[in-house]
């Protein structure tokens, strides 16, 4: 009869020693390969997103009026902020917005025929981690065989200093605040650079008068709230046609927000005229706040009242 192997107390068996040695060796391999690195989740994202591709491409001609627009970003975006940051001139009626990974796809009801269309993604568009683009991106294309090349350029200042980061619109025709004191996006859009300079390319030069709207968008809603944000409206400041398709040297000086500006329109000379010394008397407007009223319906008229002419008695009635 075979006897079982003798095991001395305190001494592990040979199979156990082999198993333990294998486990120790494996552990050394695993931990020996580990390298120090940043905590889980990686380093903080500070890189601003950018636009890496568009469809149609910038300068494209004869784009189909049924085409969808595509904007591809360099990384995952905060989708709502990117959608809100996108604007077009002329304004397009949008049927649907959807995403395919990092690409925003916008489906207009229809693109206008034989028209230059400028698309802008504003600097407030943010990535998934909340980092804003910081600078606007625009591209232009045409549904016809020609693309507009009109140019409008100038500078924006505030309190005598060049103002970067201001939103500027070139609106075809008149621009005025509504009854709530808000000017909504209109026409072409851009943002002033470090020196306060701005420039619109691809503006239509087909006998068009443009009003210039410039303001500091304090709440990033892309609306000019005239009672709360510094800004200015220059009505029909620029006229472009076939003989003059480029206008430069515009100087727009933002003024302080005013208490009640519903339906007001700042006159053309307001942005470039300095305010006088001293406080204006009650009911008096400073030169930088001259109002051209009488165009928008329902607006308040602060001008001096004209006394009514005395009524004449109706001859048909007895005195």
Tab-separated table of C-alpha atoms in Angstrom:
chain	number	residue	atom	x	y	z
A	1	UNK	CA	0.000	0.000	0.000
A	2	UNK	CA	1.419	3.343	-1.044
A	3	UNK	CA	2.117	5.813	1.701
A	4	UNK	CA	1.048	9.500	1.306
A	5	UNK	CA	3.873	12.015	1.026
A	6	UNK	CA	5.173	13.299	4.288
A	7	UNK	CA	4.810	17.046	4.858
A	8	UNK	CA	6.803	18.644	7.593
A	9	UNK	CA	4.948	21.334	9.540
A	10	UNK	CA	5.952	24.893	8.501
A	11	UNK	CA	7.300	23.825	5.122
A	12	UNK	CA	5.109	24.388	1.986
A	13	UNK	CA	4.791	21.643	-0.520
A	14	UNK	CA	6.559	21.844	-3.881
A	15	UNK	CA	3.350	22.495	-5.908
A	16	UNK	CA	2.417	25.334	-3.576
A	17	UNK	CA	5.852	26.914	-3.917
A	18	UNK	CA	5.607	26.744	-7.715
A	19	UNK	CA	2.160	28.302	-7.724
A	20	UNK	CA	3.232	31.159	-5.433
A	21	UNK	CA	6.312	31.862	-7.506
A	22	UNK	CA	4.189	32.094	-10.651
A	23	UNK	CA	1.822	34.585	-8.984
A	24	UNK	CA	4.708	36.759	-7.792
A	25	UNK	CA	6.263	36.784	-11.249
A	26	UNK	CA	2.987	37.794	-12.840
A	27	UNK	CA	2.558	40.614	-10.341
A	28	UNK	CA	6.042	41.893	-11.073
A	29	UNK	CA	5.288	41.945	-14.786
A	30	UNK	CA	2.017	43.845	-14.309
A	31	UNK	CA	3.282	46.439	-11.867
A	32	UNK	CA	6.654	46.729	-13.555
A	33	UNK	CA	4.923	47.893	-16.731
A	34	UNK	CA	2.851	50.538	-14.958
A	35	UNK	CA	3.982	54.125	-15.534
A	36	UNK	CA	3.075	57.257	-13.587
A	37	UNK	CA	0.487	59.500	-15.328
A	38	UNK	CA	-2.255	62.075	-14.781
A	39	UNK	CA	-5.280	61.173	-12.677
A	40	UNK	CA	-8.148	59.367	-14.349
A	41	UNK	CA	-10.021	61.441	-16.924
A	42	UNK	CA	-6.921	63.077	-18.417
A	43	UNK	CA	-5.767	66.705	-18.250
A	44	UNK	CA	-8.243	69.603	-18.267
A	45	UNK	CA	-9.425	70.561	-21.749
A	46	UNK	CA	-8.380	74.149	-22.504
A	47	UNK	CA	-8.077	73.897	-26.283
A	48	UNK	CA	-10.846	75.868	-28.046
A	49	UNK	CA	-12.796	74.006	-30.721
A	50	UNK	CA	-12.643	75.037	-34.355
A	51	UNK	CA	-14.433	74.425	-37.640
A	52	UNK	CA	-12.483	71.936	-39.752
A	53	UNK	CA	-14.871	71.391	-42.686
A	54	UNK	CA	-18.002	72.885	-44.197
A	55	UNK	CA	-20.433	71.935	-46.896
A	56	UNK	CA	-20.789	73.739	-49.177
A	57	UNK	CA	-17.186	74.822	-49.151
A	58	UNK	CA	-16.260	78.496	-48.981
A	59	UNK	CA	-16.667	80.073	-52.420
A	60	UNK	CA	-18.709	77.231	-53.917
A	61	UNK	CA	-20.952	78.104	-56.888
A	62	UNK	CA	-24.171	76.614	-58.311
A	63	UNK	CA	-25.097	74.920	-55.032
A	64	UNK	CA	-28.388	73.039	-55.267
A	65	UNK	CA	-31.267	74.888	-53.601
A	66	UNK	CA	-32.255	71.654	-51.830
A	67	UNK	CA	-28.823	71.097	-50.273
A	68	UNK	CA	-28.303	70.687	-46.537
A	69	UNK	CA	-25.561	72.642	-44.759
A	70	UNK	CA	-22.832	70.838	-42.814
A	71	UNK	CA	-20.367	72.200	-40.269
A	72	UNK	CA	-17.796	69.794	-38.837
A	73	UNK	CA	-16.002	70.755	-35.621
A	74	UNK	CA	-12.636	69.591	-34.330
A	75	UNK	CA	-14.215	67.889	-31.299
A	76	UNK	CA	-17.479	67.035	-29.590
A	77	UNK	CA	-19.555	70.150	-29.041
A	78	UNK	CA	-22.148	71.457	-26.666
A	79	UNK	CA	-24.755	70.973	-29.334
A	80	UNK	CA	-27.253	73.582	-28.202
A	81	UNK	CA	-24.575	76.302	-28.016
A	82	UNK	CA	-23.325	75.438	-31.517
A	83	UNK	CA	-26.823	75.488	-32.986
A	84	UNK	CA	-27.570	78.863	-31.409
A	85	UNK	CA	-24.254	80.285	-32.639
A	86	UNK	CA	-25.029	79.556	-36.297
A	87	UNK	CA	-26.546	82.383	-38.336
A	88	UNK	CA	-27.058	83.098	-42.019
A	89	UNK	CA	-27.463	86.058	-44.366
A	90	UNK	CA	-29.995	86.160	-45.808
A	91	UNK	CA	-31.926	84.488	-42.986
A	92	UNK	CA	-32.949	80.935	-43.848
A	93	UNK	CA	-36.066	79.087	-42.755
A	94	UNK	CA	-34.793	75.915	-41.082
A	95	UNK	CA	-36.750	72.689	-41.274
A	96	UNK	CA	-34.477	70.510	-39.161
A	97	UNK	CA	-31.170	70.412	-37.276
A	98	UNK	CA	-29.399	67.162	-36.497
A	99	UNK	CA	-25.956	65.840	-35.588
A	100	UNK	CA	-23.722	63.123	-36.966
A	101	UNK	CA	-20.868	62.834	-34.478
A	102	UNK	CA	-19.008	66.146	-34.583
A	103	UNK	CA	-20.931	67.435	-37.620
A	104	UNK	CA	-23.913	69.774	-37.344
A	105	UNK	CA	-26.319	69.254	-40.257
A	106	UNK	CA	-28.816	72.024	-40.991
A	107	UNK	CA	-31.647	71.366	-43.419
A	108	UNK	CA	-33.241	74.574	-44.760
A	109	UNK	CA	-36.718	74.479	-46.243
A	110	UNK	CA	-35.066	75.721	-49.455
A	111	UNK	CA	-32.076	77.873	-50.337
A	112	UNK	CA	-32.946	81.013	-52.324
A	113	UNK	CA	-32.096	80.699	-55.996
A	114	UNK	CA	-29.204	82.669	-57.564
A	115	UNK	CA	-28.210	84.117	-54.194
A	116	UNK	CA	-24.972	84.464	-52.247
A	117	UNK	CA	-25.428	82.981	-48.766
A	118	UNK	CA	-23.064	83.687	-45.879
A	119	UNK	CA	-23.010	81.318	-42.896
A	120	UNK	CA	-21.359	82.276	-39.621
A	121	UNK	CA	-20.633	80.256	-36.491
A	122	UNK	CA	-20.227	82.757	-33.667
A	123	UNK	CA	-17.378	82.722	-31.126
A	124	UNK	CA	-19.727	81.635	-28.332
A	125	UNK	CA	-20.058	78.065	-29.656
A	126	UNK	CA	-18.644	75.775	-26.949
A	127	UNK	CA	-17.208	72.280	-26.893
A	128	UNK	CA	-18.379	69.432	-24.653
A	129	UNK	CA	-16.208	70.745	-21.784
A	130	UNK	CA	-17.511	74.308	-22.040
A	131	UNK	CA	-14.541	75.872	-23.886
A	132	UNK	CA	-15.714	78.519	-26.379
A	133	UNK	CA	-14.362	78.903	-29.911
A	134	UNK	CA	-13.308	82.459	-29.106
A	135	UNK	CA	-13.371	83.621	-32.730
A	136	UNK	CA	-16.064	83.432	-35.378
A	137	UNK	CA	-15.893	81.266	-38.497
A	138	UNK	CA	-17.779	82.157	-41.669
A	139	UNK	CA	-18.068	80.812	-45.191
A	140	UNK	CA	-19.961	81.941	-48.281
A	141	UNK	CA	-21.394	80.117	-51.271
A	142	UNK	CA	-23.837	80.851	-54.080
A	143	UNK	CA	-26.815	79.045	-55.564
A	144	UNK	CA	-26.000	80.820	-58.830
A	145	UNK	CA	-22.944	81.202	-60.996
A	146	UNK	CA	-21.661	84.380	-59.303
A	147	UNK	CA	-20.770	85.133	-55.699
A	148	UNK	CA	-21.170	88.647	-54.246
A	149	UNK	CA	-17.942	90.477	-53.435
A	150	UNK	CA	-19.178	93.620	-51.686
A	151	UNK	CA	-17.022	94.774	-48.760
A	152	UNK	CA	-17.942	96.832	-45.674
A	153	UNK	CA	-15.250	97.565	-43.109
A	154	UNK	CA	-14.536	99.858	-40.196
A	155	UNK	CA	-13.706	100.000	-36.484
A	156	UNK	CA	-15.646	99.877	-33.237
A	157	UNK	CA	-14.707	101.831	-30.123
A	158	UNK	CA	-16.115	102.320	-26.645
A	159	UNK	CA	-15.263	105.190	-24.323
A	160	UNK	CA	-12.549	106.292	-26.735
A	161	UNK	CA	-10.774	102.910	-26.933
A	162	UNK	CA	-10.820	100.267	-29.693
A	163	UNK	CA	-13.243	97.513	-28.728
A	164	UNK	CA	-12.531	93.862	-29.557
A	165	UNK	CA	-15.237	91.233	-29.251
A	166	UNK	CA	-18.193	93.437	-30.225
A	167	UNK	CA	-20.916	91.936	-32.406
A	168	UNK	CA	-21.553	93.904	-35.598
A	169	UNK	CA	-24.426	93.434	-38.016
A	170	UNK	CA	-24.815	94.939	-41.467
A	171	UNK	CA	-28.566	94.940	-41.971
A	172	UNK	CA	-30.092	95.641	-45.348
A	173	UNK	CA	-32.529	98.521	-44.906
A	174	UNK	CA	-33.598	99.924	-41.539
A	175	UNK	CA	-32.680	98.473	-38.150
A	176	UNK	CA	-34.484	99.423	-34.958
A	177	UNK	CA	-35.389	98.060	-31.546
A	178	UNK	CA	-38.797	96.474	-31.135
A	179	UNK	CA	-41.318	97.453	-28.473
A	180	UNK	CA	-39.388	95.387	-25.927
A	181	UNK	CA	-36.209	97.375	-26.623
A	182	UNK	CA	-34.485	94.489	-28.430
A	183	UNK	CA	-32.753	94.471	-31.822
A	184	UNK	CA	-32.729	90.952	-33.222
A	185	UNK	CA	-30.127	89.452	-35.582
A	186	UNK	CA	-30.339	90.875	-39.083
A	187	UNK	CA	-28.210	90.721	-42.210
A	188	UNK	CA	-24.512	89.933	-42.179
A	189	UNK	CA	-22.753	89.280	-38.878
A	190	UNK	CA	-19.175	89.484	-37.641
A	191	UNK	CA	-17.138	90.181	-34.491
A	192	UNK	CA	-14.575	92.961	-34.066
A	193	UNK	CA	-10.926	91.919	-33.782
A	194	UNK	CA	-8.233	92.881	-31.275
A	195	UNK	CA	-7.903	96.392	-32.720
A	196	UNK	CA	-11.666	96.899	-32.908
A	197	UNK	CA	-11.609	96.335	-36.677
A	198	UNK	CA	-14.427	94.567	-38.500
A	199	UNK	CA	-14.986	93.535	-42.100
A	200	UNK	CA	-17.855	92.045	-44.082
A	201	UNK	CA	-17.034	90.190	-47.271
A	202	UNK	CA	-19.492	88.854	-49.838
A	203	UNK	CA	-22.078	91.583	-49.202
A	204	UNK	CA	-24.663	92.118	-51.903
A	205	UNK	CA	-23.994	95.270	-53.921
A	206	UNK	CA	-27.331	95.326	-55.725
A	207	UNK	CA	-28.425	98.888	-54.871
A	208	UNK	CA	-28.485	98.065	-51.164
A	209	UNK	CA	-28.459	100.461	-48.211
A	210	UNK	CA	-27.149	98.899	-45.005
A	211	UNK	CA	-27.672	99.930	-41.401
A	212	UNK	CA	-24.849	99.086	-38.986
A	213	UNK	CA	-25.636	97.654	-35.543
A	214	UNK	CA	-22.792	97.174	-33.046
A	215	UNK	CA	-23.028	96.132	-29.400
A	216	UNK	CA	-21.395	94.278	-26.517
A	217	UNK	CA	-23.352	91.053	-26.070
A	218	UNK	CA	-23.089	90.825	-22.274
A	219	UNK	CA	-25.389	87.820	-21.917
A	220	UNK	CA	-24.280	86.027	-25.119
A	221	UNK	CA	-27.817	85.754	-26.500
A	222	UNK	CA	-26.928	87.396	-29.850
A	223	UNK	CA	-29.562	90.086	-29.293
A	224	UNK	CA	-28.921	93.770	-28.701
A	225	UNK	CA	-30.799	94.856	-25.582
A	226	UNK	CA	-30.479	98.607	-25.859
A	227	UNK	CA	-31.465	99.345	-22.246
A	228	UNK	CA	-28.831	96.988	-20.837
A	229	UNK	CA	-25.901	96.695	-23.262
A	230	UNK	CA	-23.540	99.321	-24.733
A	231	UNK	CA	-24.154	99.691	-28.434
A	232	UNK	CA	-25.127	101.863	-31.388
A	233	UNK	CA	-27.370	101.747	-34.439
A	234	UNK	CA	-26.342	103.685	-37.545
A	235	UNK	CA	-29.327	103.730	-39.932
A	236	UNK	CA	-28.532	103.262	-43.632
A	237	UNK	CA	-24.879	104.156	-43.122
A	238	UNK	CA	-23.605	102.322	-46.210
A	239	UNK	CA	-24.831	102.120	-49.794
A	240	UNK	CA	-23.401	99.550	-52.192
A	241	UNK	CA	-24.047	99.285	-55.897
A	242	UNK	CA	-22.300	98.133	-59.065
A	243	UNK	CA	-20.144	101.258	-59.111
A	244	UNK	CA	-19.266	101.248	-55.418
A	245	UNK	CA	-19.052	97.727	-54.033
A	246	UNK	CA	-16.568	98.513	-51.255
A	247	UNK	CA	-16.928	100.923	-48.331
A	248	UNK	CA	-14.282	101.393	-45.629
A	249	UNK	CA	-13.313	103.766	-42.888
A	250	UNK	CA	-16.537	103.451	-40.893
A	251	UNK	CA	-16.150	104.470	-37.246
A	252	UNK	CA	-18.769	103.254	-34.783
A	253	UNK	CA	-18.622	104.477	-31.189
A	254	UNK	CA	-20.748	102.521	-28.734
A	255	UNK	CA	-22.786	104.516	-26.220
A	256	UNK	CA	-23.900	103.602	-22.714
A	257	UNK	CA	-27.194	101.728	-22.411
A	258	UNK	CA	-30.181	103.966	-21.840
A	259	UNK	CA	-33.168	103.618	-19.545
A	260	UNK	CA	-35.962	103.549	-22.127
A	261	UNK	CA	-35.057	102.923	-25.748
A	262	UNK	CA	-37.967	100.861	-27.020
A	263	UNK	CA	-38.365	101.487	-30.732
A	264	UNK	CA	-35.535	104.050	-30.817
A	265	UNK	CA	-33.079	104.372	-33.667
A	266	UNK	CA	-29.756	106.136	-33.204
A	267	UNK	CA	-28.993	108.659	-35.922
A	268	UNK	CA	-26.188	108.171	-38.398
A	269	UNK	CA	-23.874	110.743	-36.817
A	270	UNK	CA	-24.350	109.446	-33.286
A	271	UNK	CA	-21.508	106.897	-33.142
A	272	UNK	CA	-18.797	109.370	-34.149
A	273	UNK	CA	-19.844	112.444	-32.182
A	274	UNK	CA	-18.465	112.950	-28.640
A	275	UNK	CA	-20.872	113.642	-25.812
A	276	UNK	CA	-20.857	117.217	-24.428
A	277	UNK	CA	-19.415	118.145	-21.050
A	278	UNK	CA	-21.781	118.325	-18.161
A	279	UNK	CA	-25.087	116.608	-17.510
A	280	UNK	CA	-27.968	117.154	-19.939
A	281	UNK	CA	-31.014	118.852	-18.564
A	282	UNK	CA	-34.130	116.832	-17.900
A	283	UNK	CA	-35.675	115.629	-21.146
A	284	UNK	CA	-32.635	116.687	-23.205
A	285	UNK	CA	-30.771	114.114	-25.281
A	286	UNK	CA	-27.020	114.092	-25.707
A	287	UNK	CA	-25.632	114.147	-29.271
A	288	UNK	CA	-24.686	110.483	-28.859
A	289	UNK	CA	-28.308	109.676	-28.085
A	290	UNK	CA	-30.165	111.539	-30.804
A	291	UNK	CA	-33.225	109.663	-31.812
A	292	UNK	CA	-34.708	109.455	-35.243
A	293	UNK	CA	-38.280	108.626	-34.377
A	294	UNK	CA	-41.313	108.444	-36.576
A	295	UNK	CA	-40.553	105.269	-38.564
A	296	UNK	CA	-41.379	102.385	-36.264
A	297	UNK	CA	-45.048	102.204	-35.164
A	298	UNK	CA	-46.027	102.327	-31.531
A	299	UNK	CA	-42.904	104.090	-30.260
A	300	UNK	CA	-42.741	106.808	-27.617
A	301	UNK	CA	-42.261	110.399	-28.843
A	302	UNK	CA	-40.267	112.577	-26.408
A	303	UNK	CA	-40.042	115.610	-28.658
A	304	UNK	CA	-41.492	118.920	-27.547
A	305	UNK	CA	-45.241	118.894	-27.734
A	306	UNK	CA	-46.835	121.093	-30.349
A	307	UNK	CA	-49.784	123.019	-28.914
A	308	UNK	CA	-53.049	122.109	-30.491
A	309	UNK	CA	-54.805	124.734	-32.562
A	310	UNK	CA	-57.984	126.009	-30.966
A	311	UNK	CA	-60.982	124.276	-32.371
A	312	UNK	CA	-63.538	126.305	-34.269
A	313	UNK	CA	-67.193	125.867	-33.409
A	314	UNK	CA	-69.286	123.872	-35.790
A	315	UNK	CA	-71.440	126.326	-37.712
A	316	UNK	CA	-74.243	123.830	-37.723
A	317	UNK	CA	-74.493	123.952	-33.918
A	318	UNK	CA	-76.014	126.869	-32.047
A	319	UNK	CA	-73.590	128.988	-30.047
